[in-house]
Each structure stands twice: as structure tokens, then as C-alpha cells.
Amino acid sequence: MSLLTPPTPPSPAAAADAAVAAILAATVHPAPGAPRGVVVDSPPGAGKSTLVVKAARELVAAGERLMIVAQTNSQVDDLVDRLAAKGTELTVGRLHSGEARPAAEALRHPNVTASSKPADLLELDVVVSTAAKWQWVKDVEPWRHAIVDEAYQMRSDALLAVARLFERALFVGDPGQLDPFTVVGTEQWSGLSYDPSSSAVVTLLAHNPAIEPHRLPVSWRLPASAAPLISEAFYPFTPFRAGTGPGDRLLLPGTRSDGSAVDATIDEAAEYGWALLELPARHTVRTDPQAVAAVAALVRRLLDRGLVASSEQGRVPLTAGRIAVGTAHRDQAAAVRAALGALGVPVDPVAGPAVSVDTANRLQGREYDMTVVLHPLSGRPDATAFHLETGRLCVLASRHRHACIVVARAGIPELLDEHPAGDPVQLGSAMRIPAGWEEKIGGQVIGLLERVGAQFPDGWEANYRVLQHLAEHRVRGS
Amino acid sequence: MSLLTTLARLEAIRSGRAEPLATVLHRHLADRPMVLVPLATAAEDGAPLAVLLGTDRAEPRLHIVPQPLNRERRAEFLAALADDLLPYLDSFAAAVELIEGSEKEPATGEKTVTTRELCLDAPQLIVPNVGSVRHLALLGRATRFRRTAEDPDPGPYPAPTRVPLLGRWLTHLTERAQVPGSSLLLPMTGLLARHWATGQSLLEDQHLAAQLAWHHPPAGLTGAEAAELAETARGTDGRLLHPPAGPATDPRFDEKLLAPAIARFDAAQAAARQGRPDAAVDLAAAVGELRHLLLEVLLPTWTDVWRGLDLLRALPPGGHLAERWESDRWSYTGHRDRLAAGEPPQPRVDDAVTAARKLAQREREQVRVGVQEALDDPLAMAERRLAGEAFSGVVTELEPAYDTSGRTPKPRPLLTVHTTDRPHADLGREVHRASGPAAQKAEVVAFDAAAGLITVRVVNGMGRKKEPEAGSLPQPGEPVTFTLFELAPRQSAPLPEPDDTPWTHGGPPSAAPRSASVSEEWA
């Protein structure tokens, strides 16, 4: 490179590599006196899982053994599968509960041992289990290192129960996704740094002010059409960019449109990466039959029209296994599944490649070429905190590599206007304003925001931002 | 809100009357509950104004603070309230049963038999609404740290010993009220809303009189009209005909009647201090006037709470009430023992471990109360069935089958149920038989939604023999209910002791600087 070349911003790959190198250095070779935790904030599809595998391999290469905490059994199985496949030199233990058998893909590797007794696995390089299972492990020497995956989904009380098992830990997670929740009232503790129902990372950061969260700056999953919107709406103060440029990802319909609204929606999504199929305004029951039928028809036509997804990974036909449908509630998912079954679309993964139909909670951390989303506020007469929760919309709108179609009743902006967030403000909530925010929002406000535990981003605002963008890709249905 | 509740509300709008949401009583009601109606002062959060209480509806007892901003008057009020309430709370402490248990010696693993006392009954406080519970919690917080003459440093204003004691009891009762399904302290609006649906919103249901109006609308009026009258009708003097149930008072009452009466009390007191001749008479008159005013405001709510109790007592008790009341009795006994052991008052804020323990307990109890209500009450089970979490039907076929994978064949009969419910019964899903002779699990092996036929393989609860124990399986023609949810809450995972709080949560609280816990931030 000539000395005269003006400095160019680093390529996405270089920026991501630099971030990962810094994280690995802090984890594997911590400076003397460094905090005991390393926190990594990762936007959707930024290589979080890859980072976890890398960190595990490097720790083992440095002569360490480690434990990994994930939040659900399927996350653990996924992780074990990846670890064993990428790190053939590792011995991996899958600690499971008496009832839940590990998935077959986790056990197919020769270097994986599964057991429900921790004692069987202590000698292995890496032991992976859910937070719920780790909580019951006792009478073991603490590990020197741990990795906590999906740490923002983990509740503070779960961390309280497992923290005795390790000395240092790498916490990796996506702060924009769904917060942990509970079904009972917790107002009594809101404002406490260790509110048991809050996220484990929030508690950790409040008690360890020396920890500066690292950040993965590039989303490899989201296409160039989606990364800016998702970054702006859900990660306003920790922006990220797409790893691919405009035109790197293409969706090519195999057959022409039949002129219907459904096909027009598919064409819009194929061209721009977003489409909104808007049904006439109406208050409906949760399992709105028309909206469910529209979702099912969209998926049926996606399969019938033989779309081809072209990307840096090559050209592949868009088959059932590469499509997901996301909803807010389980009964909606069940209704969509039934409607798809009636149209002959495979929805049972046991029987072969199938369309995944699930709630936002269960789609977290998963990736598809194309998603069809039933908007959480569609047809509702009110906007509750549940439906406004930023994480829910963020999860639903950030699972795709190519395009996302949203199905909704008209009238959501009006609904939002009528339901500004009205929850009581709790004084003194544990919230830390990340470095660099001062310039953006003004130094004086920060103290105040910290006192009232302001939520960023605000669900109301994020919903608006997404709707505004979708309005440019609207197709009216009937 | 579930579909069934929404439907009941719509029906209530159509019929103009409250509609049942339950066929049995879902909370324990004591034989001798203490009804307590508190009022707060508008000026200051949690400042008491008056309280009407008693276990006999014909004999309510009134305590007031004639000048709510005067700390001495407030202290007198709290002492009087403690004198009145503590004997009731203590009256359950003496009668006990002995419960045998076993304890494991941690070092040797040796089991020793222990006996613990469990109070036979426990007190029960009934207040009008959730706001009253919150008010009692504030009173508890304001009094449980009061220093007394017995303290090494009593300070300039020592309180009688019973005042901090009252605060500790109120704190215990209001904390316990946070546990789902508990019955030591219950708000009447919540009790009524659990058992009946009105045609108004949950927020409107917080007004006790308005909610009750749906139960007994006067002749010619619908529930909605009667509720509106209860909320807004005013007499010629501008006073609400039915004052709000508190703890907040009607602002117009405060302005037009209460404030002038307090001013007269202040004047009489000032006169008394200056030694005017008739001052004592005037002072007594001023207090009498205030008592009269506040009694008038409190009595309608007092009557309402008792009317609510009448309505609830007409319901047959649910099957699991005694079991849940036993937890309340343990809670009461535990607090009794902590007081007797001379433990310090409950801390101002929970430490990390205590907060996590309490949350785990509440989540466990939430599951338990949900399951027990469904088992006790077909209407509650109907909600779960509508949500696809359970199915009821009639057994059409019972086919013997065996698991021959082990050394001896085990019975694994196939049971086919005809149902009109539409459960989310995926194949392989574990289901649980409700109200069977013993706990019984099964696994869905076939589901024909069109014909309404679900076949499950029963996997346990049939005895240890080769053939299922007689009576352990439902026979063809017999009605049966299976749930997709487990019938007992999961055990909570162990948490560290507070002194072992890990670094992620700030380390042990005893090692933290004490300043925050000693002085209030605003003091």
C-alpha cells in the first residue's frame, strides 16, 4: 500500500476480525488486574456462535478446561454440534437432565460424550449445558473459565446460582433480543442492581463497572437492505453494518407473478428485501383467520414459484427448510401450522425439511433465507407492553438472510398513537449508559436517565421506525 | 385475559349483572377474618388518616389522626392501631400442632427426627383493594425501624415497643400477599374479580363499590348504570353518595369538609396550649367532629367488604384450599418464631439472594395455584382446555400393550379418548391425567383432529405388576381429563447463602459499605 493512499474505512471483514482478536486476547490472556468478566454485545448474525467456538478452542489450546452455559436445550445441542465439528481436537461433554435427551446431531460426533452426571464429564476440555442444569451441579471444583452464551436472555437469578462454578467468564449475547421474563410481579425489586428478573448482563455490569463491553460490528446474516434499518431502530447507540453489499444477495422468482396481491408482495420482497402485505383494518381475535390464511398463502406461493437465493454462498433454491414464519403467540403459530398443513406445506421437521413456524421466543438465534412475520400488533385493539417489547419485533425482523415479509392489518400507526408507553417509571433502575452516548444525548440528561432506568430503544419508537420503512414496500391485500 | 374471561365479561354486559368465573371458592376465607379499611392523607405518600377495623361487622372500631401532618398525633394513632391489631395477630400463636420431619446432618449424612410447631390457624386480614395493601406496606416500612425506649440509643422520639412490632407484622403480611394463592392478607376487589366477571374493565373493578354494584344492581338499573352511580353520584352538598374505598379520599371531601374540620382542631389545640378556659371542651368537640366525618366516609366501604364476604361464602370451598392455607400457616408460624427469637426487622431492601429466593417461591406458587384451581374447578379447567393446554373426553377404547424392552414386560396400555377439545397435542407430547386415583403420565401417540380421537400410551401409575392394578386405568365410557402441563410445580434450583453471593452480584452483602442501608437517600 502506498503511503499516499488516503485512509479508507476498514472492510467489514477487517473490522470484524479486529473486534474478535481483541475479545479473544481479553478472554484467553487477561491483563493482570483485569475484570473477571468479558462482555460481548452482538447484533443479529454477527458471528456470535463462531466467536464462542473460537474462544473455546483458543482457551483449550492454552491448556485450559472450560464450561459453557447456554439457555435452552436446543441452543446447547447446536453449540455442541458446532464445537465438535469445528474443533475435532476438542473433547466435548454434553451435560443433560434426566428427562431431556440431547438431539441426535449433537451426539453424532465421536468427540462428544453425553451424561446426566457432571462427574462423568469433568476431565473433558469443554462441558456444555443449560443454565437450568448447571444450577443443580454441586461438589465440583470451579472451572477457571466459562463462556455464557445468549447472556442477555439469561436471568440475573440464574447467574446468581451458577456463578459459583467459574472464576472468569466470557458473556456473549444480543442486547436487542427479548429480555428474560417472569409471570409474577417484580416491582418490589425494580431499581435494584440485582433485580432477579432482569438480564444477567445488566446485573453483572452494574456490579463490575470496570467491564467495558466489546462489540461485534458486522452482521453477516442481515442483507444490506436490512442491516441499516435494524441497526437504527433497535441498536441506535451501538450501530452495526452488513457484511455484504447491495446486490450481493438476490432472490430470483422462477415463475412470473399471477397478478395477485400475494405474488406482488413476494416480488416486492424479492426486489427490496422487505414487503408489507396490508390487510384491511379490523379488530380481530388473536388467531385472525384472514391474516393466518394470508401468511399460509404467501408461504405456499414462495414454494410454488421456485425462488432461487443467490448469495456469497452460491445459488440455492428456496426450499421449505429455508423459510420461517414468526408470530407473537403460540396459538398463532399453531393456527399458521394448521393452515400450512391444509395447503400441503411441510411443517413437521421430523418428517423432513419443513417450514419453521414459531414464536419470537423460540426463533431467537436462528437464521433463514426468508421469513414471513405476522405483526405482533396486527388486528389488536390495544398495544400492551408485551406486544410493544422491542425485542419481540427485533427478533422477528432480523432472522433473514434475504428478505422479510410482514403481514399486518392496517391501522397500526393509529394504534401506536393511541397507546404511548404508560408504564410507571421506576426510580433508580440499574442501567448503565454506554460510553460515547454523552455526545449523542447530552451529558446532563444521562444522570437523569440512569436514575429513572430509561429503556433504550423505546418499543414504541422502534415499532414506528420499522412501520415507516415497511410503508414504502406496502401491497394492499383483501 | 383469557377467551373465557372475555366471554364472561361480554355476557355480563348483556345481562347487566356479574357473571360467574368460578364454581368454587379459590381462596381460603377465615372464620374470623379481620376487616381493615385504611385511609391515607392526600398530602403525603403513605401518611395514615384513619382506619376502621374489626372482626365483627356490627362493631367496627375507628382510629384517626386528627392532624395528619403532626408526627405526634401520627405516633399516637400507630400506637392505638398496634394495641388494636396485635392482640388479634397474636391470638393464633398459642394453639399449635407438632409436625414430625427428618433432618439430615450435613456432616455425617445421618437422619434425625425433628418436630416443629405449626400454628393450627392463622390470622387473615381483608382490605378493600390493592391500594390498601400498598398503604399497609408503607405503614410497615415506616414503623418497623422505629427506635424504642429499650434501644441502646432511643433517640429523641422513642416509640412504644409495639409500634415497630406492628410494622414488622404489616411488612410480613404485605410481603406474603405478593405470593400467588396466599390468603393471609387479601384485597376484596381481587377476590371478587377472581370469582365473577363484570362488564367493566379491570381498572374500573378496582373501585369496590362499582364492582359490587354489578352483583346487586337496584331494581330497574343495569350493572353498568349502578356502577356509574356508585362512582359518581353526589348529594346536594356535593359529597359522593358512595365515597371511594380508599386509601385515597375524594378531593372534594378533603377540600370542603376535612380541611375545615382539621383547621378547627388546630385552632382548638392552639387555644388549649394557651390555656384558654373552654379549650378542652372545644378540642374534644373538634376531635368528635373529625371522627364523625371519617366514620361516615369509611362505613359504606366497611359494609361493602362484608357484603363481598357474604357473596364469597356462598361458594363451596375448592379442594386444595386447606393445602394452600397450610402454607399460610407455616408463613405465620415462621414469622412468630423469628419474632420470638429476637431477630432484627426485615431489611429495607432484599439482598440479591433473598430477592432471587422470593422470586423463585412466587413463581413456584403461581404454577401451583394455576394447577390447583384447574383441578378444583371445571370452569378453570375449561380455560386451560380452550387454550389447548388440556383435553376432556370419554374413553372409547383401552387396548393392552406392553413394553418388552426390559427383562420383564411392563404394561403400557393404549387409551383412546374422544374429545371435542383441540389441544396442542403434538405426537410424543407428555400428558398428565387430572384427578385420577394416582399421578399418571402418558404420551400422545396419535391425534385425529377431524374425528376428535386422541390416543395416548399410559406409562406409569399402574402398580408394579405385569398387569395394571385394578382401578388404576379409566375404562371405556368413563370421562377423563388430561393436561399438557405438569400437575406440580418444579423444584427450584438451590441458591447460594447470602454470605456466598458471587462477584457477579457484588459479593456478600455483609462486606458491602453499610451507608446505604442505614440512612435513607432522601433523609
Short mmCIF file of C-alpha atoms in Angstrom, two decimals, chain B residues 136-418:
data_model
loop_
_atom_site.label_atom_id
_atom_site.label_comp_id
_atom_site.label_asym_id
_atom_site.label_seq_id
_atom_site.Cartn_x
_atom_site.Cartn_y
_atom_site.Cartn_z
CA LEU B 136 -50.21 -1.10 54.76
CA ALA B 137 -46.82 -1.94 53.24
CA LEU B 138 -45.82 1.72 53.51
CA LEU B 139 -47.01 1.84 57.11
CA GLY B 140 -44.97 -1.28 57.82
CA ARG B 141 -41.90 0.21 56.26
CA ALA B 142 -42.37 3.48 58.15
CA THR B 143 -42.70 1.81 61.55
CA ARG B 144 -40.62 -1.35 61.64
CA PHE B 145 -37.35 0.52 62.17
CA ARG B 146 -38.72 2.90 64.81
CA ARG B 147 -36.48 3.08 67.81
CA THR B 148 -38.00 2.34 71.20
CA ALA B 149 -37.15 3.25 74.76
CA GLU B 150 -35.48 -0.16 75.07
CA ASP B 151 -32.96 0.58 72.33
CA PRO B 152 -29.41 1.42 73.43
CA ASP B 153 -29.85 4.74 71.61
CA PRO B 154 -33.56 5.55 71.82
CA GLY B 155 -33.24 8.94 70.08
CA PRO B 156 -35.38 11.95 70.89
CA TYR B 157 -38.72 10.32 69.97
CA PRO B 158 -38.80 6.74 71.20
CA ALA B 159 -41.88 4.81 70.14
CA PRO B 160 -43.70 2.23 72.24
CA THR B 161 -42.28 -1.27 71.62
CA ARG B 162 -45.47 -2.40 69.95
CA VAL B 163 -45.16 0.14 67.12
CA PRO B 164 -42.09 -1.43 65.43
CA LEU B 165 -43.70 -4.79 66.15
CA LEU B 166 -46.78 -3.69 64.23
CA GLY B 167 -44.50 -2.58 61.39
CA ARG B 168 -42.86 -5.99 61.24
CA TRP B 169 -46.22 -7.75 61.12
CA LEU B 170 -47.55 -5.42 58.44
CA THR B 171 -44.37 -5.95 56.42
CA HIS B 172 -44.69 -9.71 56.77
CA LEU B 173 -48.36 -9.73 55.77
CA THR B 174 -47.91 -7.43 52.77
CA GLU B 175 -44.88 -9.43 51.58
CA ARG B 176 -46.88 -12.63 51.92
CA ALA B 177 -49.69 -11.03 49.91
CA GLN B 178 -47.28 -10.97 46.95
CA VAL B 179 -47.18 -14.77 46.91
CA PRO B 180 -49.78 -16.07 44.42
CA GLY B 181 -52.56 -18.01 46.10
CA SER B 182 -51.71 -16.86 49.64
CA SER B 183 -54.54 -15.78 51.92
CA LEU B 184 -53.12 -14.01 54.97
CA LEU B 185 -53.93 -10.60 53.51
CA LEU B 186 -56.46 -10.30 50.71
CA PRO B 187 -57.93 -7.35 48.84
CA MET B 188 -61.70 -7.69 48.35
CA THR B 189 -61.67 -6.30 44.79
CA GLY B 190 -59.20 -9.01 43.76
CA LEU B 191 -61.24 -11.73 45.48
CA LEU B 192 -64.43 -10.69 43.73
CA ALA B 193 -62.71 -10.29 40.34
CA ARG B 194 -61.31 -13.82 40.60
CA HIS B 195 -64.77 -15.30 41.09
CA TRP B 196 -67.02 -13.07 38.99
CA ALA B 197 -66.70 -11.08 35.79
CA THR B 198 -68.29 -7.67 35.48
CA GLY B 199 -68.96 -5.79 32.28
CA GLN B 200 -66.31 -3.20 33.04
CA SER B 201 -62.54 -3.03 32.75
CA LEU B 202 -60.12 -4.43 35.30
CA LEU B 203 -59.17 -0.89 36.22
CA GLU B 204 -62.80 0.00 36.94
CA ASP B 205 -63.06 -3.17 39.01
CA GLN B 206 -60.54 -1.61 41.42
CA HIS B 207 -63.44 0.50 42.74
CA LEU B 208 -65.02 -1.85 45.25
CA ALA B 209 -68.46 -0.24 45.27
CA ALA B 210 -68.60 -0.15 41.47
CA GLN B 211 -67.64 -3.79 41.23
CA LEU B 212 -70.22 -4.77 43.85
CA ALA B 213 -72.87 -2.77 42.01
CA TRP B 214 -72.76 -5.42 39.28
CA HIS B 215 -73.83 -8.00 41.86
CA HIS B 216 -76.84 -6.21 43.30
CA PRO B 217 -77.97 -3.52 40.88
CA PRO B 218 -81.01 -1.71 42.32
CA ALA B 219 -84.29 -2.60 40.64
CA GLY B 220 -84.58 -1.10 37.18
CA LEU B 221 -80.87 -0.45 36.76
CA THR B 222 -78.23 -2.46 34.90
CA GLY B 223 -74.90 -3.24 36.50
CA ALA B 224 -73.19 -0.60 34.39
CA GLU B 225 -75.67 2.09 35.46
CA ALA B 226 -75.43 1.07 39.09
CA ALA B 227 -71.61 1.09 38.87
CA GLU B 228 -71.64 4.58 37.41
CA LEU B 229 -73.91 5.79 40.20
CA ALA B 230 -71.58 4.25 42.78
CA GLU B 231 -68.62 6.05 41.23
CA THR B 232 -70.05 9.47 40.54
CA ALA B 233 -73.40 10.20 42.25
CA ARG B 234 -73.16 13.17 44.60
CA GLY B 235 -75.64 14.52 47.12
CA THR B 236 -76.86 18.13 47.28
CA ASP B 237 -73.90 19.04 49.50
CA GLY B 238 -71.50 17.91 46.76
CA ARG B 239 -70.34 14.81 48.65
CA LEU B 240 -70.10 11.47 46.89
CA LEU B 241 -73.03 9.34 47.95
CA HIS B 242 -70.66 6.38 47.97
CA PRO B 243 -67.17 7.51 49.00
CA PRO B 244 -64.24 5.73 47.32
CA ALA B 245 -62.92 2.68 49.16
CA GLY B 246 -59.60 4.38 49.88
CA PRO B 247 -56.88 4.65 50.79
CA ALA B 248 -57.23 7.94 48.87
CA THR B 249 -60.20 10.15 49.76
CA ASP B 250 -62.41 12.21 47.49
CA PRO B 251 -60.59 15.53 46.87
CA ARG B 252 -63.81 17.49 47.17
CA PHE B 253 -64.45 15.93 50.58
CA ASP B 254 -60.89 16.88 51.56
CA GLU B 255 -61.40 20.45 50.49
CA LYS B 256 -64.92 21.19 51.67
CA LEU B 257 -65.23 19.15 54.85
CA LEU B 258 -62.00 17.55 56.04
CA ALA B 259 -59.70 20.58 55.77
CA PRO B 260 -62.07 22.93 57.69
CA ALA B 261 -62.56 20.30 60.39
CA ILE B 262 -58.80 19.86 60.74
CA ALA B 263 -58.42 23.66 60.90
CA ARG B 264 -60.93 23.77 63.77
CA PHE B 265 -58.96 21.03 65.54
CA ASP B 266 -55.75 23.04 65.06
CA ALA B 267 -57.43 26.15 66.47
CA ALA B 268 -58.77 24.29 69.47
CA GLN B 269 -55.36 22.80 70.12
CA ALA B 270 -53.69 26.19 69.89
CA ALA B 271 -56.26 27.54 72.32
CA ALA B 272 -55.62 24.67 74.69
CA ARG B 273 -51.90 25.37 74.59
CA GLN B 274 -52.56 28.97 75.53
CA GLY B 275 -54.64 27.74 78.43
CA ARG B 276 -58.00 29.18 77.38
CA PRO B 277 -60.79 28.13 79.76
CA ASP B 278 -63.15 26.13 77.47
CA ALA B 279 -60.35 24.73 75.32
CA ALA B 280 -60.65 21.14 76.48
CA VAL B 281 -64.33 21.06 75.55
CA ASP B 282 -63.62 22.60 72.13
CA LEU B 283 -60.81 20.16 71.49
CA ALA B 284 -62.99 17.19 72.33
CA ALA B 285 -65.69 18.59 70.07
CA ALA B 286 -63.25 19.07 67.21
CA VAL B 287 -61.98 15.51 67.55
CA GLY B 288 -65.54 14.26 67.77
CA GLU B 289 -66.46 16.09 64.59
CA LEU B 290 -63.47 14.59 62.73
CA ARG B 291 -64.30 11.10 63.97
CA HIS B 292 -67.87 11.53 62.82
CA LEU B 293 -66.81 12.78 59.38
CA LEU B 294 -64.33 9.99 58.78
CA LEU B 295 -66.66 7.30 60.09
CA GLU B 296 -69.24 8.44 57.55
CA VAL B 297 -66.67 8.08 54.79
CA LEU B 298 -65.48 4.67 55.97
CA LEU B 299 -68.73 2.94 56.87
CA PRO B 300 -70.05 2.36 53.32
CA THR B 301 -66.79 0.61 52.38
CA TRP B 302 -66.85 -1.35 55.63
CA THR B 303 -70.32 -2.63 54.69
CA ASP B 304 -69.14 -3.36 51.14
CA VAL B 305 -66.29 -5.56 52.32
CA TRP B 306 -68.66 -7.60 54.47
CA ARG B 307 -71.14 -7.88 51.60
CA GLY B 308 -68.31 -9.18 49.45
CA LEU B 309 -67.53 -11.77 52.13
CA ASP B 310 -71.18 -12.85 52.11
CA LEU B 311 -71.05 -13.38 48.35
CA LEU B 312 -67.84 -15.40 48.57
CA ARG B 313 -69.01 -17.51 51.49
CA ALA B 314 -71.92 -18.74 49.39
CA LEU B 315 -69.43 -20.62 47.19
CA PRO B 316 -68.32 -24.13 48.17
CA PRO B 317 -64.59 -24.19 49.03
CA GLY B 318 -62.15 -25.56 46.44
CA GLY B 319 -60.48 -28.88 47.16
CA HIS B 320 -56.95 -27.57 47.57
CA LEU B 321 -57.72 -24.62 49.86
CA ALA B 322 -56.67 -26.43 53.03
CA GLU B 323 -53.33 -27.36 51.47
CA ARG B 324 -52.59 -23.77 50.45
CA TRP B 325 -53.79 -22.43 53.80
CA GLU B 326 -51.26 -24.71 55.43
CA SER B 327 -48.52 -22.78 53.61
CA ASP B 328 -50.01 -19.60 55.04
CA ARG B 329 -49.97 -21.16 58.48
CA TRP B 330 -46.29 -22.04 58.02
CA SER B 331 -45.64 -18.47 56.94
CA TYR B 332 -47.39 -17.16 60.05
CA THR B 333 -45.60 -19.63 62.30
CA GLY B 334 -42.25 -18.73 60.76
CA HIS B 335 -42.73 -15.05 61.48
CA ARG B 336 -43.92 -15.80 65.00
CA ASP B 337 -40.72 -17.77 65.57
CA ARG B 338 -38.49 -15.04 64.13
CA LEU B 339 -40.06 -12.50 66.49
CA ALA B 340 -39.65 -14.84 69.43
CA ALA B 341 -36.01 -15.42 68.53
CA GLY B 342 -35.38 -11.69 68.64
CA GLU B 343 -34.31 -11.38 65.02
CA PRO B 344 -33.95 -7.86 63.64
CA PRO B 345 -36.71 -6.34 61.47
CA GLN B 346 -36.89 -7.20 57.79
CA PRO B 347 -34.22 -5.17 55.94
CA ARG B 348 -35.14 -2.10 53.91
CA VAL B 349 -34.27 -3.86 50.62
CA ASP B 350 -33.72 -7.53 49.95
CA ASP B 351 -30.19 -8.70 49.22
CA ALA B 352 -29.56 -10.46 45.92
CA VAL B 353 -30.03 -13.98 47.27
CA THR B 354 -33.19 -13.18 49.22
CA ALA B 355 -34.72 -11.45 46.20
CA ALA B 356 -33.95 -14.45 43.99
CA ARG B 357 -35.38 -16.85 46.59
CA LYS B 358 -38.57 -14.86 46.90
CA LEU B 359 -38.97 -14.69 43.12
CA ALA B 360 -38.45 -18.46 42.86
CA GLN B 361 -41.04 -19.05 45.56
CA ARG B 362 -43.58 -16.79 43.87
CA GLU B 363 -43.06 -18.44 40.50
CA ARG B 364 -43.48 -21.86 42.08
CA GLU B 365 -46.65 -20.79 43.86
CA GLN B 366 -48.01 -19.20 40.67
CA VAL B 367 -47.72 -22.54 38.93
CA ARG B 368 -49.18 -24.38 41.90
CA VAL B 369 -52.21 -22.12 42.25
CA GLY B 370 -52.87 -22.26 38.50
CA VAL B 371 -52.81 -26.07 38.50
CA GLN B 372 -54.82 -26.43 41.71
CA GLU B 373 -57.51 -24.03 40.53
CA ALA B 374 -57.86 -26.02 37.31
CA LEU B 375 -58.16 -29.27 39.26
CA ASP B 376 -60.66 -27.80 41.74
CA ASP B 377 -62.91 -26.04 39.28
CA PRO B 378 -64.26 -27.24 35.92
CA LEU B 379 -64.56 -23.60 34.80
CA ALA B 380 -60.87 -23.01 35.45
CA MET B 381 -60.04 -26.25 33.63
CA ALA B 382 -62.25 -25.09 30.76
CA GLU B 383 -59.96 -22.08 30.32
CA ARG B 384 -56.96 -24.37 30.01
CA ARG B 385 -58.87 -26.62 27.59
CA LEU B 386 -59.81 -23.64 25.45
CA ALA B 387 -56.16 -22.60 25.40
CA GLY B 388 -55.23 -26.06 24.10
CA GLU B 389 -53.44 -26.97 27.36
CA ALA B 390 -55.79 -29.78 28.37
CA PHE B 391 -58.49 -32.03 26.97
CA SER B 392 -61.51 -33.75 28.43
CA GLY B 393 -63.49 -36.53 26.85
CA VAL B 394 -64.77 -40.05 27.15
CA VAL B 395 -62.60 -43.14 26.89
CA THR B 396 -63.59 -45.09 23.77
CA GLU B 397 -61.00 -47.81 23.84
CA LEU B 398 -58.47 -49.34 26.19
CA GLU B 399 -56.02 -51.64 24.43
CA PRO B 400 -53.49 -53.58 26.48
CA ALA B 401 -49.91 -53.20 25.27
CA TYR B 402 -46.52 -53.89 26.82
CA ASP B 403 -43.02 -52.54 26.85
CA THR B 404 -40.88 -55.61 26.26
CA SER B 405 -37.53 -53.87 26.07
CA GLY B 406 -36.61 -54.79 29.66
CA ARG B 407 -36.28 -58.15 31.36
CA THR B 408 -39.92 -58.26 32.39
CA PRO B 409 -42.67 -56.78 30.21
CA LYS B 410 -44.23 -53.64 31.64
CA PRO B 411 -47.81 -52.56 30.94
CA ARG B 412 -48.03 -49.63 28.52
CA PRO B 413 -51.72 -49.68 27.56
CA LEU B 414 -53.12 -47.51 24.79
CA LEU B 415 -56.02 -45.31 25.75
CA THR B 416 -58.19 -43.63 23.12
CA VAL B 417 -60.24 -40.61 24.17
CA HIS B 418 -62.97 -38.96 22.19
#
